[in-house]
A tleap script that builds the chain and sets N, CA, C and O, in Angstrom:
source leaprc.protein.ff14SB
mol = sequence {
  NARG ARG MET ILE THR PRO SER LEU GLU LEU
  PHE HIE SER HIE SER LEU ARG ALA PRO ILE
  SER ASP LEU ASP ASP SER GLU ILE ARG ALA
  GLU LEU GLY LEU LYS ALA PRO LEU ILE ARG
  ASP ILE PHE THR GLU LEU LYS LEU GLU TRP
  ILE TYR ASP ASN GLN PRO VAL GLU GLY ILE
  GLU PRO SER ASP SER GLN LEU THR ILE GLY
  VAL SER TYR SER CTRP
}
set mol.1.N position { 0.838 -1.186 0.016 }
set mol.1.CA position { -0.023 -0.039 0.021 }
set mol.1.C position { 0.777 1.288 0.058 }
set mol.1.O position { 1.648 1.468 0.909 }
set mol.2.N position { 0.457 2.235 -0.900 }
set mol.2.CA position { 1.354 3.438 -0.928 }
set mol.2.C position { 0.277 4.697 -0.955 }
set mol.2.O position { -0.746 4.623 -1.636 }
set mol.3.N position { 0.533 5.621 -0.318 }
set mol.3.CA position { -0.242 6.782 -0.537 }
set mol.3.C position { 0.170 7.470 -1.676 }
set mol.3.O position { 1.382 7.680 -1.704 }
set mol.4.N position { -0.572 7.948 -2.770 }
set mol.4.CA position { -0.419 8.621 -3.967 }
set mol.4.C position { -0.285 10.253 -3.664 }
set mol.4.O position { 0.589 11.033 -4.041 }
set mol.5.N position { -1.300 10.454 -2.962 }
set mol.5.CA position { -1.646 11.942 -2.571 }
set mol.5.C position { -2.115 11.731 -0.993 }
set mol.5.O position { -2.315 10.590 -0.577 }
set mol.6.N position { -2.266 12.777 -0.219 }
set mol.6.CA position { -2.738 12.693 1.120 }
set mol.6.C position { -3.969 11.849 1.288 }
set mol.6.O position { -4.201 11.302 2.366 }
set mol.7.N position { -4.643 11.746 0.407 }
set mol.7.CA position { -6.115 11.092 0.440 }
set mol.7.C position { -6.316 9.709 -0.541 }
set mol.7.O position { -7.196 8.867 -0.360 }
set mol.8.N position { -5.555 9.685 -1.345 }
set mol.8.CA position { -5.472 8.501 -2.326 }
set mol.8.C position { -4.334 7.566 -2.134 }
set mol.8.O position { -3.127 7.780 -2.021 }
set mol.9.N position { -5.091 6.381 -2.128 }
set mol.9.CA position { -3.890 5.044 -1.680 }
set mol.9.C position { -4.024 4.290 -2.858 }
set mol.9.O position { -5.084 4.036 -3.429 }
set mol.10.N position { -2.832 3.929 -3.209 }
set mol.10.CA position { -2.805 2.727 -4.271 }
set mol.10.C position { -2.407 1.445 -3.495 }
set mol.10.O position { -1.599 1.569 -2.575 }
set mol.11.N position { -2.952 0.121 -3.820 }
set mol.11.CA position { -2.739 -1.172 -3.124 }
set mol.11.C position { -2.572 -2.057 -4.186 }
set mol.11.O position { -3.090 -1.840 -5.281 }
set mol.12.N position { -1.784 -3.190 -3.915 }
set mol.12.CA position { -1.522 -4.209 -4.601 }
set mol.12.C position { -1.195 -5.505 -3.816 }
set mol.12.O position { -0.338 -5.458 -2.934 }
set mol.13.N position { -1.849 -6.670 -4.103 }
set mol.13.CA position { -1.486 -8.051 -3.412 }
set mol.13.C position { -1.450 -9.059 -4.550 }
set mol.13.O position { -2.125 -8.961 -5.574 }
set mol.14.N position { -0.660 -9.964 -4.292 }
set mol.14.CA position { -0.693 -11.225 -5.174 }
set mol.14.C position { -0.348 -12.245 -4.297 }
set mol.14.O position { 0.164 -12.073 -3.191 }
set mol.15.N position { -0.725 -13.647 -4.967 }
set mol.15.CA position { -0.494 -14.722 -4.584 }
set mol.15.C position { -0.133 -15.727 -5.599 }
set mol.15.O position { -0.479 -15.572 -6.770 }
set mol.16.N position { 0.559 -16.767 -5.202 }
set mol.16.CA position { 0.889 -17.983 -5.988 }
set mol.16.C position { 0.507 -19.149 -5.243 }
set mol.16.O position { 1.009 -19.294 -4.128 }
set mol.17.N position { -0.406 -20.112 -5.734 }
set mol.17.CA position { -0.692 -21.189 -4.978 }
set mol.17.C position { -0.464 -22.374 -5.709 }
set mol.17.O position { -0.877 -22.483 -6.864 }
set mol.18.N position { 0.232 -23.376 -5.069 }
set mol.18.CA position { 0.675 -24.689 -5.921 }
set mol.18.C position { 0.684 -25.742 -4.905 }
set mol.18.O position { 1.455 -25.563 -3.963 }
set mol.19.N position { -0.060 -26.860 -4.917 }
set mol.19.CA position { -0.001 -27.984 -4.013 }
set mol.19.C position { 1.405 -28.626 -4.118 }
set mol.19.O position { 2.031 -28.637 -5.178 }
set mol.20.N position { 1.870 -29.162 -2.962 }
set mol.20.CA position { 2.963 -29.806 -2.822 }
set mol.20.C position { 3.011 -31.126 -3.742 }
set mol.20.O position { 3.974 -31.517 -4.401 }
set mol.21.N position { 1.946 -31.622 -3.648 }
set mol.21.CA position { 1.698 -33.136 -4.496 }
set mol.21.C position { 1.985 -32.803 -6.110 }
set mol.21.O position { 2.467 -33.631 -6.882 }
set mol.22.N position { 1.672 -31.687 -6.414 }
set mol.22.CA position { 1.668 -31.383 -8.145 }
set mol.22.C position { 2.138 -29.909 -8.316 }
set mol.22.O position { 1.296 -29.058 -8.607 }
set mol.23.N position { 3.205 -29.630 -8.180 }
set mol.23.CA position { 3.757 -28.295 -8.305 }
set mol.23.C position { 3.652 -27.640 -9.826 }
set mol.23.O position { 3.910 -26.444 -9.962 }
set mol.24.N position { 3.296 -28.390 -10.886 }
set mol.24.CA position { 2.923 -27.935 -11.960 }
set mol.24.C position { 1.407 -27.495 -12.134 }
set mol.24.O position { 0.957 -26.957 -13.146 }
set mol.25.N position { 0.798 -27.761 -11.158 }
set mol.25.CA position { -0.765 -27.171 -10.976 }
set mol.25.C position { -0.749 -25.957 -10.353 }
set mol.25.O position { -0.809 -26.060 -9.128 }
set mol.26.N position { -0.683 -24.742 -10.812 }
set mol.26.CA position { -0.589 -23.535 -9.843 }
set mol.26.C position { -1.748 -22.392 -10.297 }
set mol.26.O position { -2.373 -22.333 -11.356 }
set mol.27.N position { -1.792 -21.781 -9.487 }
set mol.27.CA position { -2.983 -20.374 -9.630 }
set mol.27.C position { -2.296 -19.109 -9.035 }
set mol.27.O position { -1.727 -19.069 -7.944 }
set mol.28.N position { -2.431 -18.115 -9.887 }
set mol.28.CA position { -1.971 -16.787 -9.511 }
set mol.28.C position { -3.274 -15.950 -9.277 }
set mol.28.O position { -4.260 -15.966 -10.013 }
set mol.29.N position { -3.122 -15.232 -8.157 }
set mol.29.CA position { -4.307 -14.175 -7.802 }
set mol.29.C position { -3.606 -12.827 -7.576 }
set mol.29.O position { -2.626 -12.634 -6.855 }
set mol.30.N position { -4.228 -11.989 -8.265 }
set mol.30.CA position { -3.336 -10.653 -7.932 }
set mol.30.C position { -4.782 -9.531 -7.985 }
set mol.30.O position { -5.769 -9.592 -8.717 }
set mol.31.N position { -4.449 -8.586 -6.960 }
set mol.31.CA position { -5.447 -7.357 -6.873 }
set mol.31.C position { -4.463 -6.144 -7.157 }
set mol.31.O position { -3.261 -6.096 -6.896 }
set mol.32.N position { -5.398 -5.005 -7.858 }
set mol.32.CA position { -4.688 -3.758 -8.003 }
set mol.32.C position { -5.810 -2.811 -7.730 }
set mol.32.O position { -6.933 -2.988 -8.202 }
set mol.33.N position { -5.501 -1.816 -6.974 }
set mol.33.CA position { -6.811 -0.991 -6.815 }
set mol.33.C position { -6.338 0.496 -6.059 }
set mol.33.O position { -5.229 0.749 -5.588 }
set mol.34.N position { -7.443 1.307 -6.101 }
set mol.34.CA position { -7.263 2.559 -5.442 }
set mol.34.C position { -8.285 2.663 -4.347 }
set mol.34.O position { -9.360 2.064 -4.388 }
set mol.35.N position { -7.908 3.444 -3.371 }
set mol.35.CA position { -8.791 3.777 -2.111 }
set mol.35.C position { -8.696 5.183 -1.721 }
set mol.35.O position { -7.667 5.684 -1.269 }
set mol.36.N position { -9.892 5.860 -1.924 }
set mol.36.CA position { -10.002 7.255 -1.148 }
set mol.36.C position { -11.228 7.350 -0.379 }
set mol.36.O position { -12.234 6.649 -0.488 }
set mol.37.N position { -10.970 8.472 0.545 }
set mol.37.CA position { -12.137 8.597 1.512 }
set mol.37.C position { -13.061 9.364 0.924 }
set mol.37.O position { -12.743 10.094 -0.016 }
set mol.38.N position { -14.320 9.306 1.392 }
set mol.38.CA position { -15.878 9.901 0.983 }
set mol.38.C position { -16.161 10.791 2.099 }
set mol.38.O position { -16.096 11.995 1.851 }
set mol.39.N position { -16.471 10.419 3.312 }
set mol.39.CA position { -16.745 11.188 4.439 }
set mol.39.C position { -16.143 10.758 5.501 }
set mol.39.O position { -16.341 9.556 5.683 }
set mol.40.N position { -15.475 11.267 6.287 }
set mol.40.CA position { -14.781 10.757 7.608 }
set mol.40.C position { -14.217 9.325 7.571 }
set mol.40.O position { -13.126 9.117 7.041 }
set mol.41.N position { -14.961 8.305 8.141 }
set mol.41.CA position { -14.509 7.072 8.202 }
set mol.41.C position { -14.919 6.256 6.975 }
set mol.41.O position { -14.447 5.121 6.924 }
set mol.42.N position { -15.709 6.642 5.991 }
set mol.42.CA position { -16.198 5.887 4.853 }
set mol.42.C position { -15.219 5.998 3.539 }
set mol.42.O position { -14.896 7.112 3.128 }
set mol.43.N position { -14.843 5.019 3.015 }
set mol.43.CA position { -14.254 4.873 1.975 }
set mol.43.C position { -14.615 4.432 0.728 }
set mol.43.O position { -15.506 3.588 0.812 }
set mol.44.N position { -14.227 4.703 -0.549 }
set mol.44.CA position { -14.583 4.018 -1.731 }
set mol.44.C position { -13.223 3.301 -2.075 }
set mol.44.O position { -12.143 3.655 -1.603 }
set mol.45.N position { -13.426 2.076 -3.098 }
set mol.45.CA position { -12.525 1.472 -3.497 }
set mol.45.C position { -12.773 0.862 -4.949 }
set mol.45.O position { -13.826 0.254 -5.143 }
set mol.46.N position { -11.991 0.979 -5.810 }
set mol.46.CA position { -12.010 0.588 -7.137 }
set mol.46.C position { -10.761 -0.340 -7.427 }
set mol.46.O position { -9.586 0.023 -7.497 }
set mol.47.N position { -11.312 -1.720 -7.593 }
set mol.47.CA position { -10.193 -2.795 -7.547 }
set mol.47.C position { -10.394 -3.698 -8.794 }
set mol.47.O position { -11.500 -4.076 -9.181 }
set mol.48.N position { -9.182 -4.012 -9.398 }
set mol.48.CA position { -9.131 -5.008 -10.418 }
set mol.48.C position { -8.647 -6.308 -9.808 }
set mol.48.O position { -7.557 -6.378 -9.239 }
set mol.49.N position { -9.417 -7.266 -9.927 }
set mol.49.CA position { -8.918 -8.721 -9.421 }
set mol.49.C position { -8.721 -9.553 -10.717 }
set mol.49.O position { -9.562 -9.564 -11.616 }
set mol.50.N position { -7.662 -10.186 -10.752 }
set mol.50.CA position { -7.251 -11.190 -11.744 }
set mol.50.C position { -6.982 -12.585 -11.205 }
set mol.50.O position { -6.507 -12.712 -10.077 }
set mol.51.N position { -7.234 -13.522 -11.881 }
set mol.51.CA position { -6.862 -15.091 -11.433 }
set mol.51.C position { -6.482 -15.874 -12.620 }
set mol.51.O position { -7.282 -15.870 -13.556 }
set mol.52.N position { -5.269 -16.618 -12.744 }
set mol.52.CA position { -4.953 -17.320 -13.606 }
set mol.52.C position { -4.730 -18.719 -13.140 }
set mol.52.O position { -4.029 -19.025 -12.175 }
set mol.53.N position { -5.294 -19.424 -13.800 }
set mol.53.CA position { -5.130 -21.097 -13.497 }
set mol.53.C position { -4.596 -21.807 -14.500 }
set mol.53.O position { -5.236 -21.948 -15.543 }
set mol.54.N position { -3.297 -22.382 -14.332 }
set mol.54.CA position { -2.675 -23.117 -15.435 }
set mol.54.C position { -3.273 -24.407 -15.785 }
set mol.54.O position { -2.974 -24.859 -16.891 }
set mol.55.N position { -4.088 -25.098 -15.013 }
set mol.55.CA position { -4.682 -26.358 -15.315 }
set mol.55.C position { -6.255 -26.036 -14.831 }
set mol.55.O position { -6.672 -26.391 -13.729 }
set mol.56.N position { -7.061 -25.318 -15.804 }
set mol.56.CA position { -8.290 -25.098 -15.451 }
set mol.56.C position { -9.028 -26.351 -15.672 }
set mol.56.O position { -8.455 -27.247 -16.293 }
set mol.57.N position { -10.330 -26.543 -15.204 }
set mol.57.CA position { -11.321 -27.614 -15.450 }
set mol.57.C position { -11.671 -27.374 -17.028 }
set mol.57.O position { -11.624 -26.271 -17.574 }
set mol.58.N position { -11.988 -28.456 -17.589 }
set mol.58.CA position { -12.216 -28.465 -19.048 }
set mol.58.C position { -13.375 -27.586 -19.179 }
set mol.58.O position { -14.290 -27.651 -18.358 }
set mol.59.N position { -13.396 -26.722 -20.215 }
set mol.59.CA position { -14.407 -25.941 -20.647 }
set mol.59.C position { -14.232 -24.615 -19.999 }
set mol.59.O position { -14.881 -23.675 -20.458 }
set mol.60.N position { -13.445 -24.422 -19.002 }
set mol.60.CA position { -13.332 -23.152 -18.163 }
set mol.60.C position { -12.020 -22.161 -18.837 }
set mol.60.O position { -11.000 -22.746 -19.203 }
set mol.61.N position { -12.092 -21.047 -18.935 }
set mol.61.CA position { -10.970 -20.281 -19.408 }
set mol.61.C position { -9.828 -20.261 -18.326 }
set mol.61.O position { -10.196 -20.145 -17.157 }
set mol.62.N position { -8.426 -20.365 -18.600 }
set mol.62.CA position { -7.606 -20.226 -17.667 }
set mol.62.C position { -7.347 -18.795 -16.745 }
set mol.62.O position { -6.798 -18.701 -15.647 }
set mol.63.N position { -7.878 -17.843 -17.503 }
set mol.63.CA position { -7.520 -16.332 -16.812 }
set mol.63.C position { -9.284 -15.795 -16.692 }
set mol.63.O position { -10.214 -16.024 -17.465 }
set mol.64.N position { -9.254 -15.133 -15.601 }
set mol.64.CA position { -10.338 -14.527 -15.254 }
set mol.64.C position { -10.194 -13.121 -14.517 }
set mol.64.O position { -9.336 -12.944 -13.652 }
set mol.65.N position { -11.091 -12.135 -14.917 }
set mol.65.CA position { -10.751 -10.797 -14.081 }
set mol.65.C position { -12.082 -10.168 -13.755 }
set mol.65.O position { -13.104 -10.477 -14.367 }
set mol.66.N position { -12.054 -9.332 -12.838 }
set mol.66.CA position { -13.365 -8.438 -12.672 }
set mol.66.C position { -12.928 -7.007 -12.094 }
set mol.66.O position { -11.862 -6.755 -11.532 }
set mol.67.N position { -13.761 -6.312 -12.299 }
set mol.67.CA position { -13.404 -4.704 -11.909 }
set mol.67.C position { -14.611 -4.654 -10.837 }
set mol.67.O position { -15.741 -5.024 -11.155 }
set mol.68.N position { -14.329 -4.218 -9.667 }
set mol.68.CA position { -15.162 -4.071 -8.633 }
set mol.68.C position { -15.120 -2.423 -7.950 }
set mol.68.O position { -14.094 -1.745 -7.884 }
set mol.69.N position { -16.294 -2.049 -7.543 }
set mol.69.CA position { -16.353 -0.870 -7.034 }
set mol.69.C position { -17.182 -0.971 -5.576 }
set mol.69.O position { -18.305 -1.476 -5.535 }
set mol.70.N position { -16.561 -0.478 -4.472 }
set mol.70.CA position { -17.094 -0.721 -3.194 }
set mol.70.C position { -16.940 0.418 -2.156 }
set mol.70.O position { -16.124 1.338 -2.213 }
set mol.71.N position { -17.861 0.195 -1.205 }
set mol.71.CA position { -17.843 1.331 -0.132 }
set mol.71.C position { -17.554 0.758 0.999 }
set mol.71.O position { -18.129 -0.304 1.240 }
set mol.72.N position { -16.651 1.269 1.929 }
set mol.72.CA position { -16.351 0.510 3.190 }
set mol.72.C position { -16.315 1.505 4.353 }
set mol.72.O position { -16.377 2.709 4.102 }
set mol.73.N position { -16.209 1.027 5.726 }
set mol.73.CA position { -16.146 1.712 6.774 }
set mol.73.C position { -14.927 1.176 7.679 }
set mol.73.O position { -14.664 -0.016 7.843 }
set mol.74.N position { -14.341 2.088 8.148 }
set mol.74.CA position { -12.990 2.070 8.795 }
set mol.74.C position { -13.112 2.476 10.176 }
set mol.74.O position { -13.453 3.627 10.449 }
set mol.75.N position { -12.826 1.505 11.185 }
set mol.75.CA position { -12.861 2.180 12.579 }
set mol.75.C position { -11.546 1.802 13.283 }
set mol.75.O position { -11.313 2.212 14.420 }
savepdb mol mol.pdb
quit
């Protein structure tokens, strides 16, 4: 997490998951977003979520993404 301006925060997280029994079967998850205050302790968040599975179930695409907009409360 990094502050871009005094009130705008950029955040990123990612993970790589692979079972010990089959290291060739892996999944990557990543999030990238912006968080900004609306009113006092209420925040809005714009986030891109991306998932890549190198061995997806038949008929399913290996890559998936979604863009979300949310409102949260912090205390």
